[in-house]
Coordinates of C-alpha atoms and ligand atoms in Angstrom, one line a residue:
M14 CA -2.1 86.8 -53.9
L15 CA -0.9 88.5 -57.2
K16 CA -3.6 87.8 -59.6
G17 CA -3.6 87.4 -63.3
T18 CA -6.8 88.5 -65.3
E19 CA -8.6 86.2 -67.2
V20 CA -9.2 87.0 -70.6
L21 CA -12.4 86.1 -72.6
T22 CA -13.3 85.8 -76.1
T23 CA -15.9 87.7 -77.6
A24 CA -18.2 84.6 -77.9
Q25 CA -17.6 83.8 -74.4
M26 CA -18.8 87.2 -73.2
R27 CA -21.9 86.8 -75.3
A28 CA -22.6 83.6 -73.7
I29 CA -22.4 85.3 -70.2
E30 CA -24.4 88.2 -71.4
S31 CA -27.2 86.0 -72.5
A32 CA -27.1 83.7 -69.4
A33 CA -27.4 86.8 -67.3
M34 CA -30.5 88.2 -69.2
A35 CA -31.9 84.5 -69.4
S36 CA -31.8 84.3 -65.6
G37 CA -34.3 87.1 -65.5
Q38 CA -32.1 88.8 -62.7
V39 CA -30.8 91.6 -65.0
T40 CA -32.0 92.8 -68.4
G41 CA -29.8 93.9 -71.3
L42 CA -31.2 97.5 -70.6
D43 CA -29.4 97.1 -67.2
L44 CA -26.2 96.0 -68.5
M45 CA -26.3 98.6 -71.3
E46 CA -27.0 101.4 -68.7
R47 CA -24.1 100.0 -66.4
A48 CA -21.9 99.8 -69.4
G49 CA -22.4 103.6 -70.7
R50 CA -22.4 104.6 -67.0
A51 CA -18.8 103.4 -66.8
V52 CA -17.8 105.1 -69.7
A53 CA -19.3 108.2 -68.7
D54 CA -17.8 108.1 -65.3
Q55 CA -14.2 107.5 -66.8
I56 CA -14.7 110.4 -69.0
R57 CA -15.7 112.7 -66.2
L58 CA -12.9 111.5 -64.2
R59 CA -10.5 112.6 -67.2
W60 CA -12.3 115.9 -67.7
P61 CA -13.5 117.0 -64.5
K62 CA -14.9 120.2 -65.8
A63 CA -17.8 119.5 -68.3
G64 CA -16.9 120.0 -71.8
R65 CA -18.2 119.3 -75.6
A66 CA -18.7 115.4 -76.4
T67 CA -19.6 114.3 -80.0
V68 CA -21.0 110.7 -79.5
L69 CA -20.7 108.4 -82.6
C70 CA -23.5 105.6 -82.1
G71 CA -23.4 102.7 -84.6
P72 CA -26.2 100.1 -85.5
G73 CA -26.3 97.8 -82.5
N74 CA -25.6 97.6 -79.0
N75 CA -22.5 99.4 -78.9
G76 CA -24.3 102.3 -80.2
G77 CA -26.8 101.7 -77.5
D78 CA -24.1 102.3 -74.9
G79 CA -23.3 105.5 -76.7
Y80 CA -26.8 107.0 -76.1
V81 CA -26.5 106.1 -72.5
V82 CA -23.0 108.0 -72.5
A83 CA -24.9 110.9 -74.2
R84 CA -27.7 111.2 -71.9
L85 CA -25.3 110.8 -68.8
L86 CA -22.9 113.6 -69.9
H87 CA -25.6 116.0 -70.8
R88 CA -27.0 115.3 -67.3
A89 CA -23.7 116.1 -65.9
G90 CA -23.5 119.5 -67.9
W91 CA -21.7 118.6 -71.1
Q92 CA -22.8 119.9 -74.5
V93 CA -23.2 116.5 -76.4
R94 CA -23.6 115.9 -80.0
V95 CA -24.7 112.7 -81.2
L96 CA -24.2 111.1 -84.6
G97 CA -26.2 108.1 -85.6
M98 CA -27.7 105.7 -87.8
D99 CA -31.3 105.6 -89.0
N100 CA -31.6 101.9 -88.7
T101 CA -33.8 100.1 -86.1
P102 CA -31.6 98.7 -83.5
G103 CA -32.4 95.8 -81.0
P104 CA -34.8 96.7 -78.5
D105 CA -32.2 97.7 -75.8
A106 CA -30.3 100.0 -78.0
A107 CA -33.8 101.2 -79.3
E108 CA -34.8 102.2 -75.9
M109 CA -31.7 104.0 -75.2
K110 CA -32.1 105.8 -78.5
R111 CA -35.7 107.0 -77.8
Q112 CA -34.4 108.3 -74.2
W113 CA -31.5 110.5 -75.9
Q114 CA -34.2 111.8 -78.4
M115 CA -36.3 113.1 -75.7
I116 CA -33.1 115.2 -74.7
G117 CA -31.4 116.1 -78.0
G118 CA -31.4 115.2 -81.8
I119 CA -29.3 112.7 -83.8
A120 CA -27.1 114.1 -86.6
P121 CA -26.5 111.5 -89.7
L122 CA -23.3 109.4 -89.0
T123 CA -21.2 110.5 -92.0
E124 CA -17.6 111.6 -92.0
R125 CA -18.9 115.0 -93.5
E126 CA -21.0 115.7 -90.4
L127 CA -18.2 114.6 -88.1
R128 CA -15.7 116.8 -89.9
N129 CA -17.7 120.0 -90.2
G130 CA -19.2 119.8 -86.6
P131 CA -17.8 121.8 -83.8
E132 CA -14.7 120.8 -82.2
S133 CA -15.2 118.6 -79.1
D134 CA -13.0 117.6 -76.1
A135 CA -13.9 114.0 -76.4
C136 CA -15.4 111.9 -79.3
V137 CA -16.9 108.8 -78.1
D138 CA -16.5 105.8 -80.4
A139 CA -19.5 103.5 -80.0
I140 CA -19.8 102.4 -83.5
F141 CA -18.7 98.7 -83.2
G142 CA -18.0 96.5 -80.2
T143 CA -18.0 92.7 -80.1
G144 CA -20.4 92.5 -82.9
L145 CA -18.0 93.5 -85.8
T146 CA -17.9 90.7 -88.3
R147 CA -16.4 92.1 -91.4
A148 CA -14.3 95.0 -92.6
P149 CA -16.1 98.6 -92.3
E150 CA -17.1 100.1 -95.6
G151 CA -18.5 103.3 -97.0
E152 CA -19.4 106.2 -94.5
I153 CA -18.3 104.4 -91.4
A154 CA -14.6 103.4 -93.1
A155 CA -14.5 107.2 -93.8
I156 CA -15.4 108.1 -90.2
L157 CA -12.8 105.8 -88.7
A158 CA -10.3 106.9 -91.3
H159 CA -11.0 110.5 -89.8
L160 CA -10.7 109.5 -86.3
G161 CA -7.4 107.8 -87.2
G162 CA -6.1 110.9 -88.8
S163 CA -6.9 110.8 -92.2
G164 CA -7.3 114.4 -92.2
G165 CA -3.9 115.1 -90.8
R166 CA -2.7 114.1 -87.4
D167 CA -3.5 117.4 -85.8
H168 CA -7.1 117.0 -86.9
R169 CA -7.2 113.4 -85.0
P170 CA -10.0 113.9 -82.3
C171 CA -9.5 112.6 -78.9
V172 CA -11.1 109.1 -79.0
V173 CA -12.8 107.4 -76.0
S174 CA -13.7 103.8 -77.2
V175 CA -16.8 102.1 -76.1
D176 CA -15.7 98.2 -75.4
C177 CA -12.8 98.7 -78.3
P178 CA -11.7 101.1 -81.0
S179 CA -14.2 100.4 -83.8
G180 CA -13.4 98.1 -86.6
M181 CA -11.0 96.4 -84.6
C182 CA -11.5 92.6 -84.2
M183 CA -11.8 91.9 -80.4
D184 CA -10.6 88.3 -80.7
S185 CA -7.3 89.2 -82.5
G186 CA -6.5 92.9 -82.2
A187 CA -6.5 93.1 -85.9
M188 CA -8.3 95.9 -88.0
L189 CA -10.5 94.3 -90.1
G190 CA -9.7 95.2 -93.6
Q191 CA -6.3 96.5 -92.9
P192 CA -2.6 94.8 -92.7
R193 CA -1.8 93.6 -89.6
T194 CA 1.2 95.5 -89.2
G195 CA -1.1 98.7 -89.0
G196 CA -0.3 101.5 -91.3
G197 CA -3.8 102.0 -92.2
F198 CA -6.2 104.8 -90.3
A199 CA -7.4 103.3 -87.4
P200 CA -8.8 105.2 -84.5
H201 CA -6.1 105.6 -81.8
A202 CA -8.2 105.8 -78.5
R203 CA -6.9 107.9 -75.7
L204 CA -8.8 105.7 -73.8
T205 CA -10.8 102.5 -74.1
V206 CA -13.3 101.0 -71.6
A207 CA -14.0 97.5 -71.8
F208 CA -16.5 95.4 -70.0
D209 CA -16.1 92.6 -67.6
S210 CA -13.0 91.4 -68.6
P211 CA -10.1 92.3 -71.4
K212 CA -10.7 90.4 -74.7
P213 CA -7.5 89.1 -76.6
G214 CA -7.7 92.0 -79.0
H215 CA -7.1 94.4 -76.1
L216 CA -3.9 92.8 -75.4
I217 CA -2.4 91.5 -78.9
G218 CA -2.0 92.6 -82.5
L219 CA -2.7 96.5 -82.9
G220 CA -4.9 96.3 -79.9
P221 CA -2.6 97.7 -77.2
V222 CA -1.8 100.4 -79.4
L223 CA -5.3 101.2 -80.6
C224 CA -6.9 101.0 -77.1
G225 CA -4.7 103.7 -75.3
A226 CA -5.2 103.4 -71.7
L227 CA -7.5 100.3 -71.0
V228 CA -9.9 100.2 -68.3
V229 CA -12.0 97.2 -67.7
A230 CA -15.3 98.1 -66.0
D231 CA -17.3 95.5 -63.7
I232 CA -20.9 95.7 -65.2
G233 CA -22.2 92.8 -62.6
L234 CA -21.5 89.9 -64.7
Q235 CA -18.8 88.1 -62.4
S236 CA -21.3 85.5 -61.1
W237 CA -22.7 84.6 -64.5
R238 CA -19.1 83.9 -65.5
E239 CA -18.8 81.5 -62.6
R240 CA -21.9 79.8 -63.7
T241 CA -21.6 80.2 -67.4
L242 CA -17.8 79.1 -67.8
D243 CA -18.1 77.1 -64.5
G244 CA -16.0 79.6 -62.7
P245 CA -12.1 79.8 -62.4
G246 CA -12.7 77.9 -59.2
Q247 CA -13.7 74.7 -60.9
R248 CA -11.6 74.9 -64.4
P249 CA -8.2 75.7 -65.1
V250 CA -8.2 79.2 -66.8
R251 CA -7.8 78.8 -70.4
L252 CA -6.6 82.3 -71.0
Q253 CA -4.9 84.8 -68.6
A254 CA -3.2 88.1 -68.9
I255 CA 0.2 88.4 -67.0
W256 CA -0.7 91.8 -66.2
P257 CA -0.7 93.6 -63.7
G258 CA -0.2 91.2 -61.2
F259 CA 0.5 87.5 -61.8
D260 CA -0.8 84.4 -60.3
I261 CA -0.4 80.6 -61.1
P262 CA -2.9 78.1 -59.1
D263 CA -0.3 75.5 -59.6
Q264 CA -0.6 72.2 -57.5
R265 CA 3.1 72.6 -56.5
F266 CA 3.3 76.2 -56.0
R267 CA 0.2 78.0 -55.0
S268 CA 2.1 81.3 -56.0
P269 CA 5.3 81.1 -57.8
T270 CA 6.5 84.4 -56.4
A271 CA 6.1 82.7 -52.9
T272 CA 9.0 80.2 -54.2
L273 CA 11.2 82.8 -55.3
G274 CA 12.2 83.9 -51.8
K275 CA 14.4 80.6 -51.3
H276 CA 12.6 80.0 -48.1
S277 CA 12.6 76.3 -47.7
V278 CA 11.0 74.0 -45.2
S279 CA 13.5 71.4 -45.8
G280 CA 16.7 73.8 -45.3
S281 CA 17.8 76.1 -48.1
H282 CA 20.8 74.7 -49.7
K283 CA 21.6 75.0 -53.3
Y284 CA 20.4 71.8 -54.8
S285 CA 17.0 72.6 -53.1
H286 CA 16.7 75.2 -56.0
G287 CA 17.8 73.1 -58.8
H288 CA 20.7 73.1 -61.0
A289 CA 20.6 74.7 -64.5
L290 CA 23.0 73.6 -67.3
V291 CA 23.6 76.3 -70.2
L292 CA 24.9 74.8 -73.2
A293 CA 27.2 77.2 -75.0
G294 CA 29.0 77.2 -78.4
G295 CA 32.6 77.3 -79.6
P296 CA 35.3 79.8 -79.3
A297 CA 34.1 83.8 -79.7
K298 CA 30.6 82.7 -79.2
G299 CA 30.2 82.7 -75.7
G300 CA 28.6 86.0 -74.9
A301 CA 25.0 84.6 -75.3
A302 CA 25.2 81.8 -73.1
R303 CA 26.8 83.7 -70.4
L304 CA 24.0 86.3 -70.5
S305 CA 21.6 83.1 -70.0
A306 CA 23.6 81.6 -67.4
R307 CA 23.9 84.8 -65.4
A308 CA 20.1 85.3 -65.6
A309 CA 19.6 81.7 -64.4
L310 CA 21.7 82.5 -61.5
R311 CA 20.3 85.7 -60.7
I312 CA 16.4 84.2 -60.7
G313 CA 17.5 81.9 -58.3
A314 CA 18.6 78.6 -59.6
G315 CA 20.7 76.9 -56.9
L316 CA 23.6 76.2 -59.3
V317 CA 24.3 77.1 -62.8
T318 CA 26.8 75.6 -65.2
V319 CA 27.8 76.8 -68.5
G320 CA 29.1 74.2 -70.9
P321 CA 30.9 75.1 -74.0
S322 CA 33.1 73.2 -76.2
R323 CA 36.6 72.6 -74.9
E324 CA 38.5 75.0 -77.0
A325 CA 36.2 77.8 -75.9
L326 CA 36.3 77.0 -72.1
H327 CA 39.2 79.5 -71.2
E328 CA 36.7 82.3 -72.7
H329 CA 34.3 81.5 -69.7
S330 CA 36.9 81.9 -67.1
G331 CA 35.3 85.7 -66.1
P332 CA 32.9 86.6 -63.4
P333 CA 30.5 85.6 -61.9
D334 CA 32.6 83.1 -59.8
A335 CA 29.4 81.6 -58.8
L336 CA 29.0 80.2 -62.4
M337 CA 30.4 76.8 -62.9
R338 CA 32.3 75.7 -66.1
L339 CA 32.4 72.4 -67.8
A340 CA 33.7 71.4 -71.3
I341 CA 31.3 69.3 -73.1
D342 CA 32.7 68.4 -76.6
D343 CA 29.9 66.3 -77.9
A344 CA 26.6 64.3 -77.4
G345 CA 28.6 61.8 -75.3
G346 CA 29.9 64.4 -73.0
L347 CA 26.6 65.9 -72.5
C348 CA 25.1 62.4 -71.6
D349 CA 27.8 61.8 -69.4
L350 CA 26.7 65.1 -67.6
L351 CA 23.3 64.4 -67.6
A352 CA 23.9 61.4 -65.8
D353 CA 23.5 63.5 -62.6
K354 CA 19.8 63.9 -62.0
R355 CA 20.4 66.9 -60.1
I356 CA 20.6 68.8 -63.4
N357 CA 17.0 69.5 -64.0
A358 CA 17.0 72.4 -66.2
V359 CA 18.8 73.0 -69.5
C360 CA 19.0 76.2 -71.9
I361 CA 20.2 75.3 -75.5
G362 CA 20.7 77.6 -78.1
P363 CA 21.8 81.2 -77.1
G364 CA 25.3 81.1 -78.9
C365 CA 25.5 77.6 -79.3
G366 CA 25.9 77.3 -83.0
I367 CA 23.3 75.5 -85.3
G368 CA 25.3 72.6 -86.0
R369 CA 26.6 71.9 -82.4
A370 CA 23.0 72.4 -81.3
A371 CA 21.6 69.9 -83.7
D372 CA 24.5 67.4 -82.6
L373 CA 23.4 67.8 -78.8
L374 CA 19.6 68.3 -79.2
A375 CA 18.6 64.7 -79.8
D376 CA 20.3 63.2 -76.8
L377 CA 19.3 66.2 -74.8
L378 CA 15.5 65.7 -75.3
R379 CA 16.0 62.0 -74.8
A380 CA 17.2 63.0 -71.2
R381 CA 13.6 64.6 -70.9
R382 CA 14.9 67.2 -68.7
A383 CA 13.2 70.7 -68.4
T384 CA 14.6 72.4 -71.5
V385 CA 14.3 75.9 -72.9
L386 CA 15.1 75.9 -76.7
D387 CA 16.1 79.4 -78.1
A388 CA 17.9 81.0 -81.0
D389 CA 20.2 78.7 -82.9
V390 CA 18.5 75.4 -81.7
L391 CA 15.4 76.8 -83.2
T392 CA 16.8 77.2 -86.7
A393 CA 18.4 73.5 -86.2
L394 CA 14.8 72.2 -85.1
S395 CA 13.3 73.8 -88.2
R396 CA 15.9 71.6 -90.5
N397 CA 15.2 68.4 -88.9
A398 CA 11.7 66.9 -88.4
D399 CA 13.1 64.0 -86.4
L400 CA 14.4 66.6 -83.7
M401 CA 11.1 68.4 -83.9
A402 CA 9.3 64.8 -83.1
G403 CA 11.7 64.6 -80.1
L404 CA 10.2 67.5 -78.2
H405 CA 8.2 66.7 -75.0
G406 CA 5.9 68.3 -72.5
D407 CA 8.9 69.8 -70.3
C408 CA 10.3 71.9 -73.1
V409 CA 9.6 75.6 -73.7
L410 CA 10.1 77.1 -77.6
T411 CA 11.0 80.9 -77.2
P412 CA 10.8 81.9 -81.0
H413 CA 10.4 85.4 -82.3
M414 CA 8.4 85.7 -85.3
G415 CA 11.2 85.0 -87.6
E416 CA 12.0 82.0 -85.9
F417 CA 8.5 81.2 -85.4
A418 CA 8.1 81.3 -89.4
R419 CA 10.7 78.9 -89.8
L420 CA 9.3 76.4 -87.6
F421 CA 5.8 76.8 -88.5
P422 CA 5.6 78.4 -91.9
D423 CA 2.0 77.7 -92.6
L424 CA 0.8 79.2 -89.4
A425 CA 3.0 82.4 -89.9
E426 CA 1.7 82.9 -93.4
R427 CA -1.9 83.1 -91.9
L428 CA -0.6 85.8 -89.7
E429 CA 0.6 87.7 -92.8
E430 CA -2.9 87.7 -94.4
T431 CA -5.0 90.9 -94.3
P432 CA -8.1 89.8 -92.1
T433 CA -11.5 90.6 -93.6
Q434 CA -13.8 88.7 -91.4
G435 CA -14.2 88.5 -87.6
P436 CA -13.1 86.7 -85.4
A437 CA -9.7 87.1 -87.3
W438 CA -6.8 84.4 -87.0
S439 CA -4.6 85.6 -84.3
K440 CA -1.0 85.4 -82.7
L441 CA -2.9 83.7 -79.9
D442 CA -4.5 80.9 -82.3
A443 CA -1.0 80.7 -83.9
A444 CA 1.0 79.7 -80.7
R445 CA -1.9 77.6 -79.5
E446 CA -1.6 75.5 -82.8
A447 CA 1.9 75.7 -82.5
A448 CA 2.0 74.2 -79.0
A449 CA -0.3 71.6 -79.8
R450 CA 1.4 70.6 -82.8
C451 CA 5.0 70.1 -80.9
G452 CA 3.6 69.1 -77.7
A453 CA 5.7 71.9 -76.0
V454 CA 4.9 75.3 -74.4
V455 CA 5.5 77.8 -77.1
L456 CA 6.5 81.3 -76.0
L457 CA 6.1 83.6 -79.0
K458 CA 8.0 86.7 -78.4
G459 CA 7.0 90.4 -79.2
P460 CA 5.8 93.4 -77.4
D461 CA 2.7 91.2 -77.3
T462 CA 4.2 87.8 -76.0
V463 CA 1.8 84.9 -76.1
I464 CA 2.4 82.0 -74.2
A465 CA 0.6 78.7 -75.3
H466 CA 0.6 75.2 -73.4
P467 CA -0.3 72.1 -75.9
D468 CA -3.5 71.8 -73.7
G469 CA -4.7 75.1 -74.9
R470 CA -4.1 77.1 -71.8
A471 CA -2.5 80.3 -72.9
R472 CA -1.3 83.3 -71.3
I473 CA -0.6 86.9 -72.8
H474 CA 1.8 89.6 -71.7
S475 CA 1.8 93.1 -73.3
A476 CA 4.6 95.2 -72.9
F477 CA 4.4 97.9 -75.4
D478 CA 6.1 100.5 -73.2
V479 CA 9.5 98.9 -73.3
P480 CA 10.7 99.3 -76.7
W481 CA 14.4 99.3 -75.4
L482 CA 14.0 95.8 -74.7
A483 CA 14.5 94.7 -78.2
T484 CA 18.3 95.0 -77.8
A485 CA 20.8 92.2 -78.7
G486 CA 21.0 89.5 -76.1
A487 CA 17.6 90.1 -74.4
G488 CA 16.3 87.1 -75.7
D489 CA 19.3 85.1 -74.3
V490 CA 18.6 86.6 -70.9
L491 CA 14.9 85.7 -71.1
A492 CA 15.9 82.2 -72.0
G493 CA 18.1 82.2 -68.9
M494 CA 15.5 83.1 -66.4
I495 CA 13.0 80.5 -67.5
T496 CA 15.6 77.8 -67.4
G497 CA 16.5 79.3 -63.9
L498 CA 12.5 78.9 -62.9
L499 CA 12.4 75.7 -64.5
A500 CA 15.4 74.6 -62.3
R501 CA 13.4 76.3 -59.3
G502 CA 10.7 73.4 -60.2
L503 CA 8.1 75.8 -61.8
T504 CA 6.0 74.1 -64.5
P505 CA 7.0 75.1 -68.2
L506 CA 4.0 77.5 -68.6
D507 CA 4.6 78.9 -65.2
A508 CA 8.2 79.5 -65.7
A509 CA 7.5 81.0 -69.1
S510 CA 5.1 83.4 -67.8
L511 CA 6.8 84.5 -64.8
G512 CA 10.1 84.9 -66.7
T513 CA 8.4 87.1 -69.3
L514 CA 7.1 89.2 -66.5
I515 CA 10.2 89.5 -64.7
H516 CA 12.2 90.2 -67.9
A517 CA 9.9 93.2 -68.9
R518 CA 9.8 94.5 -65.2
A519 CA 13.5 94.6 -65.2
A520 CA 13.8 96.2 -68.5
R521 CA 11.0 98.7 -67.4
L522 CA 12.8 99.7 -64.1
F523 CA 16.1 100.2 -65.9
G524 CA 14.8 102.4 -68.9
P525 CA 16.2 103.6 -72.1
G526 CA 19.6 102.7 -72.8
L527 CA 19.5 99.4 -71.5
I528 CA 21.8 96.6 -72.9
A529 CA 21.0 92.9 -72.3
D530 CA 23.9 92.8 -69.8
D531 CA 22.1 95.0 -67.5
L532 CA 19.3 92.8 -67.1
P533 CA 20.1 89.9 -65.0
D534 CA 21.6 92.3 -62.1
I535 CA 17.9 94.1 -62.0
V536 CA 16.4 90.9 -61.3
P537 CA 16.9 90.9 -57.5
Q538 CA 14.9 94.5 -57.3
V539 CA 11.9 93.0 -59.3
L540 CA 11.7 89.9 -57.2
R541 CA 11.7 92.4 -54.2
A542 CA 9.1 94.2 -55.6
L543 CA 7.0 91.2 -56.5
Q544 CA 7.2 89.7 -53.1
K545 CA 6.3 93.1 -51.3
F546 CA 3.4 93.4 -53.6
Q547 CA 2.4 89.6 -53.2
S548 CA 2.7 90.0 -49.6
S549 CA 0.9 93.4 -49.3
S550 CA -1.8 92.3 -51.6
S551 CA -2.3 88.6 -50.3
V552 CA -5.1 87.8 -48.0
A553 CA -3.7 86.2 -45.0
T554 CA -3.4 82.8 -46.7
A555 CA -0.3 80.9 -45.3
L556 CA 1.5 79.9 -48.3
P557 CA 3.7 76.8 -48.2
M558 CA 7.1 78.4 -48.4
T559 CA 8.8 75.8 -50.5
Ligands
LIG20 N1 -20.1 92.9 -72.9 C1 -21.1 93.2 -72.3 O1 -21.8 92.7 -71.4 C2 -22.2 94.3 -72.6 C3 -21.8 94.8 -74.0 N2 -22.8 95.5 -74.8 C4 -22.3 96.3 -75.8 O2 -22.8 95.6 -77.0 C5 -21.7 95.7 -77.8 C6 -22.3 94.5 -78.6 O3 -23.4 94.8 -79.4 P1 -24.0 94.0 -80.8 O4 -25.1 94.5 -81.2 O5 -23.8 92.6 -80.5 O6 -22.6 94.5 -81.8 P2 -21.8 95.9 -82.3 O7 -22.9 96.9 -81.8 O8 -20.7 95.8 -82.1 O9 -22.4 95.8 -83.7 C7 -23.6 96.1 -84.4 C8 -23.9 95.2 -85.5 O10 -23.1 95.9 -86.6 C9 -23.3 95.0 -87.7 N3 -22.0 94.8 -88.3 C10 -21.0 94.1 -88.1 N4 -19.9 94.7 -88.8 C11 -20.2 95.5 -89.5 C12 -19.7 96.2 -90.6 N5 -18.2 96.1 -90.9 N6 -20.1 97.4 -91.2 C13 -21.7 97.5 -90.7 N7 -22.3 96.7 -89.8 C14 -21.7 95.8 -89.2 C15 -23.7 93.7 -87.1 O11 -24.8 93.2 -87.5 P3 -25.1 92.6 -88.9 O12 -26.1 91.8 -88.9 O13 -24.8 93.7 -90.1 O14 -23.6 91.7 -89.0 C16 -23.5 94.0 -85.6 O15 -24.8 93.3 -85.0 C17 -20.6 95.2 -77.0 O16 -19.3 95.9 -77.7 C18 -21.0 96.6 -75.8 O17 -20.7 97.6 -76.2 C19 -24.1 95.9 -73.9 O18 -24.8 97.0 -74.3 C20 -23.7 96.0 -72.5 C21 -23.2 94.9 -71.7
K21 K1 -16.5 101.0 -79.9

């Protein structure tokens, strides 16, 4: 089965660590040794020939991991220099520090010492991890700035981060004390080795850019996750990364990709895969809705109808012929059409026009169909509290940050603030709060997309490697994909998650030079790859092909 990856908060991580140590079956020293070994192994994998390493050890257990890394690299023939603090760390870190001191010295952890020392192949950042609570200051801030290139980009050492780039809040991906949009000097790691599971900060905010290649090392805590967080088997996973694979243990669909093959026990006919309606706008505004409609067709909706105003109908006469067209002049015409219950998913917003969207939305929401709200209708929503109150659990809102700020100005303002305390307010918190407030799934778009359900479940999809996806109409295509998946019967959270995954994979496949028109026709290739991955990686579980 394609598997998503459960994402844990730093508080959950600490709870699991404590439970593991309290069990007496594993000690903090064991965990520290395993963590340090995971980092050292990853370094040796990337630098097979022993080189020179500088290890920066902070005041706590992250620093303790660093002392383990130093010892293991030294044992593998590396020339190791350690910069550390003269504090008394906790017992585990103190023991690892003592073991290092039997091998080598510890220079003061100062920017001057770092800058004036010998060049190294790798600089191991073991200053702060999950214990960062406030913005770094003084010498440590100067060191982090040096790691971030304050001395000039070409003086930026090759950083390997232990658990996370120091100074980064692992729950939000923000650098404490720095603007959220970056611009300050922060350690840009070549590689980050995290432990047990990714944290939100590895996947949202500045995290994906600062972490570089992310490796999540298993240090033997899985079983305590089962016990401490009563395991994924017993509870819905609250936070999941849609990466690299994808799985939604949803009652109706054991794995949504299994439903994408249009294999149906009850005979595969068009109505068994739903009927999507895309509400289009007036004259000369039809392109966006046609992108959405084409995407809904390509992702497998059984039927797709585009519904412009009468005076714009003639503009929708072009291909694809599979697309049905029907003039919808007003709310009355929409209600007449929705009398056909087979229309089970609607997309409103792309190219619809703000006024028209506002006129149609109230009746559309009363019809309680699975509905994707994007673009113009989000502006209409932000101007009308009654419409907002009409949202329901089968709605998916797909705002970008600008639209989100119009819909939830107070939440967006908090995201503008420079964070000084950890855990900092994050895009994940904002999306969850918005979903709970409006009672609908909120997909907050960006290279780090967060999808939040009103009940608190959320998914994160990071796609920082496809900047060309930020092109006119790409949002219209995403809205259409999600509508098509809703028509196929996926739940709003699953449809939004899978649509996001397929949307990014299509863009990745196409590459630079992409325009939104290219995206829908790449979907079949992405679906084939997902199915191949699913069939090759799935255990032989006979999935009900519905
Ligand atoms: N995840 C696991 O299973 C394992 C994780 N390990 C490693 O342990 C760290 C977490 O260690 P911890 O000691 O809790 O915290 P840190 O090492 O990240 O931070 C050390 C202390 O630094 C102080 N602090 C916080 N912010 C600042 C700041 N801005 N300036 C100065 N000092 C700061 C804080 O103490 P205070 O009392 O001063 O608040 C921190 O306690 C984890 O990331 C892993 O690397 C285990 O070793 C292996 C298993
Ligand atoms: K670190």
